[in-house]
Coordinates of C-alpha atoms in Angstrom, one line a residue:
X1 CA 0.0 0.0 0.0
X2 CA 1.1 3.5 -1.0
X3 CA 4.1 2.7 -2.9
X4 CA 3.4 4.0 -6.8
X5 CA 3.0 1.1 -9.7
X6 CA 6.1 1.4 -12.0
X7 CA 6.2 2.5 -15.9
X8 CA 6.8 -1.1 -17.0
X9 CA 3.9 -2.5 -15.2
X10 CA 1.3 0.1 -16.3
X11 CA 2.7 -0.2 -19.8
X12 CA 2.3 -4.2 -19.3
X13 CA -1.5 -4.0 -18.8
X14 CA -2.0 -0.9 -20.7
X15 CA -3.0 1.3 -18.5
X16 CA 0.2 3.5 -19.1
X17 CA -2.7 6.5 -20.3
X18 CA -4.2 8.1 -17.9
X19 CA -2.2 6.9 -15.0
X20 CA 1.4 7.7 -15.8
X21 CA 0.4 10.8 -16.0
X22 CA -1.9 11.0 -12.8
X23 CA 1.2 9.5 -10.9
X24 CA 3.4 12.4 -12.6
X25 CA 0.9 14.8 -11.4
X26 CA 0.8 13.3 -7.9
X27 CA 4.2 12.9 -7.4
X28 CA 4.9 16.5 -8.0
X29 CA 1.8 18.0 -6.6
X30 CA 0.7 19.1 -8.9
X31 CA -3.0 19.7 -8.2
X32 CA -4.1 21.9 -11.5
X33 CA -2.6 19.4 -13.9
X34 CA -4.4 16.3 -11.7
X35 CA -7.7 18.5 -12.1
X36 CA -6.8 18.6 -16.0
X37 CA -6.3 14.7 -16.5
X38 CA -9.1 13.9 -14.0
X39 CA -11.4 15.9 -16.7
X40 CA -9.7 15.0 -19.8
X41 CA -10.5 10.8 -18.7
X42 CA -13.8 11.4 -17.2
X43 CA -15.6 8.8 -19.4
X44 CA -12.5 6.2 -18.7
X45 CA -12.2 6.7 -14.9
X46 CA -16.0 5.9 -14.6
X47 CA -16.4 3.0 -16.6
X48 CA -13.5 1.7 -14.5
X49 CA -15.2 2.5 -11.3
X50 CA -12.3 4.3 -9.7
X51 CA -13.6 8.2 -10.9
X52 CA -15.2 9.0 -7.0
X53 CA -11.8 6.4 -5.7
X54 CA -9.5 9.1 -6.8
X55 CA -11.1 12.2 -6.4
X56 CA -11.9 11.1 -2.9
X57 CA -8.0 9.8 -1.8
X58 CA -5.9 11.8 -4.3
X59 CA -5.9 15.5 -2.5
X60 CA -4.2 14.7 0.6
X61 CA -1.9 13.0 -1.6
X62 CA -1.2 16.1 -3.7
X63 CA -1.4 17.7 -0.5
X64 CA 1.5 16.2 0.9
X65 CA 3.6 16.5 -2.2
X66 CA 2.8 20.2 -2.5
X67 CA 3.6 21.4 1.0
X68 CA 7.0 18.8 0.9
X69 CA 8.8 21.0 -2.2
X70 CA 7.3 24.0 -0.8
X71 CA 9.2 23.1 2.8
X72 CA 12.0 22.0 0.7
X73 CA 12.1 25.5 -1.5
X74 CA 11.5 27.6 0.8
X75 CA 14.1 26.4 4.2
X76 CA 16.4 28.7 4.6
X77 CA 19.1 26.4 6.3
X78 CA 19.3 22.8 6.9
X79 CA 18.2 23.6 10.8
X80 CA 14.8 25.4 9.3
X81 CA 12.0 23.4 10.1
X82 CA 9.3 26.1 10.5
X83 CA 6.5 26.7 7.8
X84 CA 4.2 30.1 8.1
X85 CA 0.8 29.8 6.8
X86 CA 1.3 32.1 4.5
X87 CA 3.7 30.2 2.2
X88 CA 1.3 27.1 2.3
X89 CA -1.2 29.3 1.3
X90 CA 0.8 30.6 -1.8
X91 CA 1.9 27.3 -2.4
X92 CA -1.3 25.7 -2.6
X93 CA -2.7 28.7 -4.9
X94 CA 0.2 28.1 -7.1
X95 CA -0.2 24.5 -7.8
X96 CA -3.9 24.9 -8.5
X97 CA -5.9 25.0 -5.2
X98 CA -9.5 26.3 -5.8
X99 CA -9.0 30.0 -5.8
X100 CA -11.4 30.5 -2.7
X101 CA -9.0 28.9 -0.8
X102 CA -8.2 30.7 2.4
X103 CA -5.9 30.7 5.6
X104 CA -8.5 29.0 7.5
X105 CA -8.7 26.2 4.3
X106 CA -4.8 26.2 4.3
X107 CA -4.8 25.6 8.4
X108 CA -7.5 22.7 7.9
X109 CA -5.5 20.9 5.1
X110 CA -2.4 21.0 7.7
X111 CA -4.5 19.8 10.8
X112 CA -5.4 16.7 8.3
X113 CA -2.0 16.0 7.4
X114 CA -0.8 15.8 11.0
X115 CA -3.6 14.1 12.1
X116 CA -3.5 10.8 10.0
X117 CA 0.2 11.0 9.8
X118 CA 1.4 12.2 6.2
X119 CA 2.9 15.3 8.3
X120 CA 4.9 15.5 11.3
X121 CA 4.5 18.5 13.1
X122 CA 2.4 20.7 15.0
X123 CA 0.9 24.0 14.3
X124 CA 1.5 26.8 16.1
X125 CA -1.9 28.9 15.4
X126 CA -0.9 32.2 17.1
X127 CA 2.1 32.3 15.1
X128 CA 0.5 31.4 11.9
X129 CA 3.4 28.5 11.5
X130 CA 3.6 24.9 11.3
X131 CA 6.8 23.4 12.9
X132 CA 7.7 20.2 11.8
X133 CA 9.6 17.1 13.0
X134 CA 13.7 17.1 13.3
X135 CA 13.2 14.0 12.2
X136 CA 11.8 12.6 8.6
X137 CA 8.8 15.2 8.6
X138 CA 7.4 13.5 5.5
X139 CA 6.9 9.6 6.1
X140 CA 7.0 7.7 3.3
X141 CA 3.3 6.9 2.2
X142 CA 3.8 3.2 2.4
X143 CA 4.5 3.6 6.5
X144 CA 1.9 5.6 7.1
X145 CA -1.0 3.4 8.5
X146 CA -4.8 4.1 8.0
X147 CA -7.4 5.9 10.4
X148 CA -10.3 6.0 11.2
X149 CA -12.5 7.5 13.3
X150 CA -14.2 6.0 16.2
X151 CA -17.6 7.9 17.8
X152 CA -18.2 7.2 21.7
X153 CA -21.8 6.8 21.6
X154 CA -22.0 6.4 25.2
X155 CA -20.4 10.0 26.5
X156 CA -22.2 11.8 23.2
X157 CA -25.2 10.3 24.8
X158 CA -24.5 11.8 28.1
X159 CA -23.3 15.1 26.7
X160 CA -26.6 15.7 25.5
X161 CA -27.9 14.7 28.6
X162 CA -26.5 17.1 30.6
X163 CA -25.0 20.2 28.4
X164 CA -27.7 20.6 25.7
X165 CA -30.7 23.3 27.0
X166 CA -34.3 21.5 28.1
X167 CA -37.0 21.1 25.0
X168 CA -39.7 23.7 26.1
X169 CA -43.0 22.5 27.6
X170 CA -45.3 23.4 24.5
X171 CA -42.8 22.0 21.8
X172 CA -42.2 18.6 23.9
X173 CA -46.5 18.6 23.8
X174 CA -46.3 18.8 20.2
X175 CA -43.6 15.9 19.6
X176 CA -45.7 13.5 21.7
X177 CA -49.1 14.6 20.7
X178 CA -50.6 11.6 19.0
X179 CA -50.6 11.3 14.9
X180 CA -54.4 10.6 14.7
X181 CA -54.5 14.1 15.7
X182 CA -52.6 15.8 13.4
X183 CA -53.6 14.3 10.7
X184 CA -57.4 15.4 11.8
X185 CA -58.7 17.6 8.8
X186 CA -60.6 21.2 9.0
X187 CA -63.1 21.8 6.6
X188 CA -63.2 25.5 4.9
X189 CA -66.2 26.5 7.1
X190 CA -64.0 26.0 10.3
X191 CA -61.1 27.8 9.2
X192 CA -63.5 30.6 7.8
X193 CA -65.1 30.7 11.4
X194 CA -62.0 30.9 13.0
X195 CA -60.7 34.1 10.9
X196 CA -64.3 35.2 12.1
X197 CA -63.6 35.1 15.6
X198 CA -60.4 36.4 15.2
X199 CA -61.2 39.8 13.2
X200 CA -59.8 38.6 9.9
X201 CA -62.8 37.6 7.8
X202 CA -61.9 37.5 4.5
X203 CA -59.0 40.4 4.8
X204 CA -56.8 37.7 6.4
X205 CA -54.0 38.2 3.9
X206 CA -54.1 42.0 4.3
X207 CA -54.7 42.1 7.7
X208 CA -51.0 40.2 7.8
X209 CA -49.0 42.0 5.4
X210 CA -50.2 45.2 7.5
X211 CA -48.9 43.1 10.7
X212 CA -46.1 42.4 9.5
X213 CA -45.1 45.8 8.2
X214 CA -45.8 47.6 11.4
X215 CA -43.3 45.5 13.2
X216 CA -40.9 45.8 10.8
X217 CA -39.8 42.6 10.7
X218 CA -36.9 41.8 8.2
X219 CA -35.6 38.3 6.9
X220 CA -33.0 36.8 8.6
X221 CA -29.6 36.2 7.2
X222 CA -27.9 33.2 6.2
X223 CA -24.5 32.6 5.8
X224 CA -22.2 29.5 5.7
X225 CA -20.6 29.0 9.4
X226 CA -16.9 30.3 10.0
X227 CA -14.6 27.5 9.2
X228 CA -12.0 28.1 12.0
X229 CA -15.5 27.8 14.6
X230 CA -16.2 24.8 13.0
X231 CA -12.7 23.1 13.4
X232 CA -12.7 24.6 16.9
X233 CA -15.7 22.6 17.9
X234 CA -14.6 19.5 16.5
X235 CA -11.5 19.9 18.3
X236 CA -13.5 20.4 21.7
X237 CA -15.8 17.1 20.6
X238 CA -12.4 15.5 20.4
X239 CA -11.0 16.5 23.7
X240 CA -14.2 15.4 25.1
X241 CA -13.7 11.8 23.9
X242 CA -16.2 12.4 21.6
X243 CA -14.3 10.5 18.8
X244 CA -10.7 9.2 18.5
X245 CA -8.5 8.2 15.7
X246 CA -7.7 4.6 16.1
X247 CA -5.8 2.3 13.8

């Protein structure tokens, strides 16, 4: 596992196009010309099944090789060891990172590294550096050895138990109020009564509009969560023995 097939055995079962190229790409990470080939052999990857195989195991791959000649180009002495975000983030732009791509991106593609072992290291967040290992910083892929995650069902259980706020009386009445009930209809006459008896009549829709004007109510906005909250809390959930990584 992770060792790369050789030119003589892809050109033995012909499969020297695409993938001499994709290894090429991968070696050197190279992430806009992977992108390119990915593209050009759409129609070939998927009838091979290995199209969604790629795209999901390939980035930390090119990942890796990226941030390796970056570290390697940009020490300034054999005793530099340190990385600021900064030249990741450049680094990553230049080999073809989606140009959205921001510190916060840059800081979660180095906490993934580190965490299943393709970096050694740790990130000094302050600082805005990573600070790798004296020693062999960039394992071989073949000695690295797969992760995955683990949930504690028991203590997420009893988090929610104890930390999350109580349902509120007349939302808990809902969830347990029978289904025969809900799914009782109301005829037109009923609901027209009811308007009655609450001032509406038929001016219902007007009578709202006016409502909701005169409080000046304004939609609320959305927005996709910060990404440095979001790795916060799964670092807390971690702590918390949430989750662990486990061979």
């Amino acid at each position: 596992m992770g060792k790369l097939p050789s030119m003589e055995l892809l050109e033995k079962y012909n499969f020297k196009n695409p993938y001499a190229y994709l290894k090429q790409a991968i070696k050197r990470g190279d992430i806009r010309q992977f992108n390119i080939i990915m593209d050009q052999n759409y129609h070939f990857f998927t009838s091979t099944w290995s199209y969604l195989l790629l795209k999901a195991r390939c980035p930390i791959l090119l990942w890796r090789s990226c941030l390796r000649r970056i570290f390697i180009l940009s020490r300034q002495s054999e005793e530099d060891r340190v990385m600021s975000f900064k030249i990741c983030f450049d680094g990553l732009l230049a080999a073809g990172e989606q140009n959205d791509l921001d510190f916060y991106d840059t800081e979660n593609i180095l906490v993934s590294l580190i965490s299943q072992g393709y970096l050694r290291g740790y990130l000094h967040h302050q600082l805005q550096q990573v600070v790798l290992s004296k020693v062999n910083p960039f394992p071989p892929i073949s000695q690295i050895k797969p992760y995955y995650e683990r949930y504690n069902d028991e203590i997420v259980e009893e988090h929610l138990k104890t930390n999350q706020p109580m349902v509120p009386n007349d939302v808990q009445n809902l969830i347990d109020e029978p289904e025969d009930h809900l799914l009782t209809t109301t005829t037109t006459e009923q609901v027209q009564q009811e308007d009655e008896m609450n001032g509406m009549g038929d001016n219902f829709d007007l009578a709202f509009d006016q409502a909701f004007e005169n409080q000046g109510f304004q939609q609320p906005a959305f927005g996709m969560a910060n990404v440095n909250e979001t790795s916060t809390v799964g670092q807390q959930q971690q702590q918390q023995g949430f989750f662990s990584f486990q061979q």
